[in-house]
Amino acid sequence: MNSKVASDVHNPSKNAVSTAKRLNKYISESGFCSRREADKLIEQNRVKINGQLPQLGTKVLPGDVVLVDGKTIKASATNKSDRIYIAYHKPIGITCTTERHIKGNIIDAIGHKERIFPIGRLDKPSEGLIFLTSDGDIVNKILRAENAHDKEYIVTVDKPLNERFIERMARGVPVLDTVTKPCKVSMESRYVFKIILNQGLNRQIRRMCEFLGYEVTKLKRTRIMSVELGELKPGQWRNLKPAEMAQIQAAVAHSTKTATINAE
């Protein structure tokens, strides 16, 4: 990689240091993608600052021209008034990817006029609530483990439930070389239970059920933090309300560790 950007072009004065912003943060705040995806773009030499290839960690200064694949990336509005935040009822069969060449991708399914991307994921055979946004910075914050965000699921299994199953699920079971954290589980009917997690291991609920000898036949996420799926039908979406955004912003104010919302 060309280190000239970091050494020659970016040798900011003391007055400019306070307004300098890390490149991945600048790109994510613009709504182009998440910080993690921005790092990948930088590593793939698809990003330029003032016509030169930057390094990871390079700072963007006022007046710098940032391009991704030749497209100018504009700085975000200070108050983020230009950002999109939506709640979507992902149907079964839709894949949570921004890769447009993949059939049934979530971006084409929604058809939003602005560039947005999902926060976390739901497996293709699962349905329910997922957030999408054009604010890459909040993606980074929501996906951090220490926020311990509640996520509520309604799960249907292939055989009758019993108290032992509910107790074991709530206490924690071994999956992926660890033991799941204690969680809230309640029986809704003979084959259906509700589970509230603040953990996001890959396919966590399905793996927990498999360990106990059950197979998930239907899984729906009904809540993330304070946001309910409510009356949204599969395929429908709505903008998050100001009160919901205020609660989310308060919940992510002290993030420190990265994880994912993909516990299905």
Short mmCIF file of C-alpha atoms in Angstrom, two decimals:
data_model
loop_
_atom_site.label_atom_id
_atom_site.label_comp_id
_atom_site.label_asym_id
_atom_site.label_seq_id
_atom_site.Cartn_x
_atom_site.Cartn_y
_atom_site.Cartn_z
CA MET A 1 0.00 0.00 0.00
CA ASN A 2 1.04 3.57 -0.59
CA SER A 3 1.97 5.18 2.74
CA LYS A 4 2.46 8.60 1.20
CA VAL A 5 -1.03 9.72 2.23
CA ALA A 6 -0.26 9.14 5.85
CA SER A 7 3.15 10.79 5.77
CA ASP A 8 3.08 13.63 3.24
CA VAL A 9 -0.52 14.52 2.48
CA HIS A 10 -1.77 13.98 6.02
CA ASN A 11 0.52 15.92 8.27
CA PRO A 12 -2.20 18.02 9.91
CA SER A 13 -1.63 21.14 11.93
CA LYS A 14 -2.69 21.29 15.55
CA ASN A 15 -5.83 23.24 14.61
CA ALA A 16 -6.89 20.53 12.15
CA VAL A 17 -6.29 17.57 14.46
CA SER A 18 -9.54 18.08 16.35
CA THR A 19 -11.56 17.85 13.11
CA ALA A 20 -9.68 14.86 11.70
CA LYS A 21 -11.73 11.66 11.44
CA ARG A 22 -10.62 8.08 10.88
CA LEU A 23 -11.28 7.02 7.29
CA ASN A 24 -13.47 4.02 8.14
CA LYS A 25 -15.61 6.18 10.43
CA TYR A 26 -15.88 8.90 7.77
CA ILE A 27 -17.08 6.35 5.19
CA SER A 28 -19.53 4.65 7.57
CA GLU A 29 -21.03 7.92 8.76
CA SER A 30 -21.60 8.92 5.14
CA GLY A 31 -24.05 6.01 4.87
CA PHE A 32 -21.98 4.12 2.31
CA CYS A 33 -21.35 1.03 4.46
CA SER A 34 -20.39 -0.12 7.96
CA ARG A 35 -16.94 0.49 9.45
CA ARG A 36 -16.01 -3.15 9.03
CA GLU A 37 -16.94 -3.06 5.36
CA ALA A 38 -15.06 0.23 4.97
CA ASP A 39 -11.91 -1.44 6.31
CA LYS A 40 -12.30 -4.16 3.69
CA LEU A 41 -12.64 -1.55 0.94
CA ILE A 42 -9.47 0.17 2.15
CA GLU A 43 -7.57 -3.13 2.23
CA GLN A 44 -8.76 -3.89 -1.32
CA ASN A 45 -7.32 -0.55 -2.55
CA ARG A 46 -10.79 0.62 -3.57
CA VAL A 47 -10.53 3.84 -1.55
CA LYS A 48 -8.53 6.94 -2.38
CA ILE A 49 -7.94 10.20 -0.52
CA ASN A 50 -6.89 13.10 -2.71
CA GLY A 51 -6.04 10.61 -5.45
CA GLN A 52 -3.80 8.42 -3.29
CA LEU A 53 -4.24 5.02 -1.64
CA PRO A 54 -4.56 5.34 2.15
CA GLN A 55 -3.68 2.95 4.95
CA LEU A 56 -6.03 1.61 7.60
CA GLY A 57 -6.25 4.25 10.31
CA THR A 58 -5.59 7.19 7.99
CA LYS A 59 -7.38 10.37 9.08
CA VAL A 60 -9.63 12.45 6.82
CA LEU A 61 -9.32 16.23 7.15
CA PRO A 62 -11.72 18.99 6.09
CA GLY A 63 -11.32 19.56 2.35
CA ASP A 64 -10.04 16.05 1.61
CA VAL A 65 -11.65 14.28 -1.35
CA VAL A 66 -12.56 10.66 -0.54
CA LEU A 67 -13.45 8.27 -3.35
CA VAL A 68 -14.69 4.67 -3.24
CA ASP A 69 -14.48 2.96 -6.63
CA GLY A 70 -14.25 6.45 -8.12
CA LYS A 71 -17.42 7.69 -6.39
CA THR A 72 -17.16 10.73 -4.12
CA ILE A 73 -18.06 10.04 -0.49
CA LYS A 74 -19.63 13.07 1.15
CA ALA A 75 -19.36 13.82 4.86
CA SER A 76 -22.51 13.13 6.86
CA ALA A 77 -24.69 15.89 8.22
CA THR A 78 -23.56 16.82 11.73
CA ASN A 79 -27.00 16.08 13.21
CA LYS A 80 -27.44 12.93 11.05
CA SER A 81 -30.72 14.32 9.73
CA ASP A 82 -29.93 12.65 6.41
CA ARG A 83 -29.71 9.14 7.88
CA ILE A 84 -32.32 6.39 7.36
CA TYR A 85 -33.40 4.04 10.18
CA ILE A 86 -36.09 1.45 9.46
CA ALA A 87 -37.68 -1.63 11.02
CA TYR A 88 -38.40 -4.43 8.55
CA HIS A 89 -40.33 -7.68 8.84
CA LYS A 90 -37.99 -9.99 6.97
CA PRO A 91 -39.93 -12.80 5.32
CA ILE A 92 -38.77 -16.41 5.19
CA GLY A 93 -36.56 -16.92 2.13
CA ILE A 94 -34.92 -13.48 2.11
CA THR A 95 -31.14 -13.41 2.63
CA CYS A 96 -29.62 -10.69 4.84
CA THR A 97 -26.91 -9.58 2.44
CA THR A 98 -26.15 -6.40 0.51
CA GLU A 99 -24.69 -8.45 -2.35
CA ARG A 100 -27.13 -7.62 -5.13
CA HIS A 101 -26.12 -10.60 -7.29
CA ILE A 102 -27.54 -12.98 -4.67
CA LYS A 103 -31.14 -13.84 -5.48
CA GLY A 104 -33.59 -12.81 -2.76
CA ASN A 105 -31.19 -10.34 -1.10
CA ILE A 106 -32.69 -8.05 1.52
CA ILE A 107 -31.84 -4.83 -0.34
CA ASP A 108 -33.79 -5.75 -3.48
CA ALA A 109 -36.61 -7.12 -1.32
CA ILE A 110 -37.11 -3.76 0.39
CA GLY A 111 -36.44 -1.61 -2.65
CA HIS A 112 -35.63 1.52 -0.63
CA LYS A 113 -34.58 4.54 -2.69
CA GLU A 114 -31.61 5.24 -0.38
CA ARG A 115 -28.54 3.06 0.13
CA ILE A 116 -29.17 1.06 3.32
CA PHE A 117 -27.77 -2.08 4.92
CA PRO A 118 -28.97 -4.48 7.66
CA ILE A 119 -27.85 -4.39 11.27
CA GLY A 120 -27.06 -8.00 12.10
CA ARG A 121 -28.92 -10.75 10.33
CA LEU A 122 -31.66 -13.36 10.37
CA ASP A 123 -31.15 -16.71 8.67
CA LYS A 124 -32.89 -17.31 5.35
CA PRO A 125 -35.40 -19.77 6.90
CA SER A 126 -36.18 -17.34 9.77
CA GLU A 127 -38.47 -14.31 9.77
CA GLY A 128 -39.10 -11.26 11.88
CA LEU A 129 -37.72 -7.92 12.96
CA ILE A 130 -34.46 -6.54 11.63
CA PHE A 131 -33.14 -2.99 11.48
CA LEU A 132 -31.70 -1.41 8.35
CA THR A 133 -29.95 1.94 8.16
CA SER A 134 -27.74 4.25 6.14
CA ASP A 135 -25.80 5.12 9.33
CA GLY A 136 -22.74 2.88 9.44
CA ASP A 137 -21.68 4.29 12.79
CA ILE A 138 -24.76 3.06 14.64
CA VAL A 139 -24.32 -0.39 13.09
CA ASN A 140 -20.97 -0.62 14.82
CA LYS A 141 -22.49 0.41 18.15
CA ILE A 142 -25.58 -1.82 18.11
CA LEU A 143 -23.53 -4.90 17.23
CA ARG A 144 -21.32 -4.60 20.32
CA ALA A 145 -21.74 -7.33 22.88
CA GLU A 146 -21.48 -5.42 26.13
CA ASN A 147 -24.64 -3.48 25.37
CA ALA A 148 -26.49 -6.75 26.12
CA HIS A 149 -29.49 -5.83 23.98
CA ASP A 150 -32.62 -7.91 24.50
CA LYS A 151 -33.86 -9.79 21.44
CA GLU A 152 -37.13 -11.68 21.68
CA TYR A 153 -38.07 -14.71 19.56
CA ILE A 154 -41.11 -16.95 19.20
CA VAL A 155 -39.95 -20.46 18.30
CA THR A 156 -41.87 -23.54 17.12
CA VAL A 157 -40.25 -26.99 17.46
CA ASP A 158 -40.95 -30.45 16.07
CA LYS A 159 -42.13 -32.22 19.23
CA PRO A 160 -43.92 -31.42 22.49
CA LEU A 161 -42.09 -29.22 24.99
CA ASN A 162 -41.60 -30.04 28.65
CA GLU A 163 -40.39 -28.26 31.77
CA ARG A 164 -36.93 -29.83 31.52
CA PHE A 165 -36.43 -28.30 28.07
CA ILE A 166 -37.52 -24.85 29.29
CA GLU A 167 -35.26 -25.06 32.34
CA ARG A 168 -32.21 -26.22 30.35
CA MET A 169 -32.65 -23.54 27.69
CA ALA A 170 -32.94 -20.85 30.36
CA ARG A 171 -29.93 -22.07 32.31
CA GLY A 172 -27.63 -22.35 29.28
CA VAL A 173 -26.40 -25.19 27.05
CA PRO A 174 -23.08 -25.97 25.34
CA VAL A 175 -22.80 -24.63 21.77
CA LEU A 176 -19.81 -23.52 19.69
CA ASP A 177 -17.21 -24.35 22.38
CA THR A 178 -18.96 -22.25 25.03
CA VAL A 179 -22.07 -22.32 27.22
CA THR A 180 -24.88 -19.93 26.38
CA LYS A 181 -25.67 -17.21 28.89
CA PRO A 182 -28.72 -17.60 31.14
CA CYS A 183 -31.83 -16.24 29.43
CA LYS A 184 -35.59 -15.95 29.83
CA VAL A 185 -37.65 -18.79 28.36
CA SER A 186 -41.39 -19.44 28.66
CA MET A 187 -43.70 -22.05 27.16
CA GLU A 188 -46.40 -20.50 24.94
CA SER A 189 -48.10 -23.71 23.84
CA ARG A 190 -47.32 -27.40 23.40
CA TYR A 191 -44.85 -26.80 20.55
CA VAL A 192 -44.08 -23.08 20.93
CA PHE A 193 -41.84 -21.18 23.34
CA LYS A 194 -40.67 -17.61 23.76
CA ILE A 195 -37.00 -16.83 24.39
CA ILE A 196 -35.35 -13.50 25.24
CA LEU A 197 -31.60 -13.37 24.60
CA ASN A 198 -28.93 -10.74 25.13
CA GLN A 199 -26.37 -12.82 23.30
CA GLY A 200 -25.85 -13.35 19.58
CA LEU A 201 -23.97 -16.56 18.79
CA ASN A 202 -24.32 -17.87 15.25
CA ARG A 203 -27.61 -19.79 14.87
CA GLN A 204 -27.76 -19.86 18.66
CA ILE A 205 -31.40 -20.82 19.19
CA ARG A 206 -31.31 -23.57 16.57
CA ARG A 207 -28.09 -24.97 18.03
CA MET A 208 -29.51 -24.86 21.59
CA CYS A 209 -32.60 -26.76 20.50
CA GLU A 210 -30.53 -29.32 18.57
CA PHE A 211 -28.41 -29.99 21.66
CA LEU A 212 -31.58 -30.86 23.58
CA GLY A 213 -32.91 -33.09 20.79
CA TYR A 214 -35.37 -30.67 19.20
CA GLU A 215 -35.55 -29.20 15.70
CA VAL A 216 -36.77 -25.67 15.03
CA THR A 217 -39.57 -25.64 12.45
CA LYS A 218 -40.38 -21.90 12.69
CA LEU A 219 -38.53 -18.96 14.18
CA LYS A 220 -39.72 -15.35 14.36
CA ARG A 221 -37.90 -12.41 15.99
CA THR A 222 -40.54 -10.17 17.54
CA ARG A 223 -38.49 -7.53 19.37
CA ILE A 224 -35.05 -5.87 19.42
CA MET A 225 -34.42 -3.72 22.49
CA SER A 226 -37.56 -1.56 22.84
CA VAL A 227 -38.70 -1.92 19.21
CA GLU A 228 -41.56 -4.36 18.62
CA LEU A 229 -42.38 -6.11 15.35
CA GLY A 230 -45.99 -5.21 16.06
CA GLU A 231 -48.42 -5.29 13.14
CA LEU A 232 -45.78 -5.30 10.41
CA LYS A 233 -46.58 -8.07 7.96
CA PRO A 234 -43.81 -10.05 6.19
CA GLY A 235 -42.19 -7.75 3.64
CA GLN A 236 -43.43 -4.52 5.25
CA TRP A 237 -41.19 -1.87 6.80
CA ARG A 238 -41.54 1.42 8.65
CA ASN A 239 -39.28 4.24 9.78
CA LEU A 240 -38.18 4.02 13.39
CA LYS A 241 -39.95 6.57 15.57
CA PRO A 242 -38.02 9.41 17.27
CA ALA A 243 -38.75 7.92 20.69
CA GLU A 244 -37.42 4.52 19.55
CA MET A 245 -34.27 6.12 18.13
CA ALA A 246 -33.74 8.03 21.36
CA GLN A 247 -33.90 4.78 23.34
CA ILE A 248 -31.54 3.05 20.92
CA GLN A 249 -29.04 5.92 21.05
CA ALA A 250 -29.13 5.83 24.85
CA ALA A 251 -28.59 2.06 24.85
CA VAL A 252 -25.53 2.23 22.58
CA ALA A 253 -23.89 5.21 24.25
CA HIS A 254 -21.16 3.11 25.93
CA SER A 255 -20.20 0.37 23.45
CA THR A 256 -16.81 -1.35 23.72
CA LYS A 257 -16.87 -4.85 22.24
CA THR A 258 -18.06 -6.25 18.91
CA ALA A 259 -20.59 -9.04 18.36
CA THR A 260 -23.55 -9.77 16.09
CA ILE A 261 -27.35 -9.88 16.27
CA ASN A 262 -27.77 -13.30 14.66
CA ALA A 263 -28.95 -15.59 17.45
CA GLU A 264 -31.47 -17.47 15.34
#
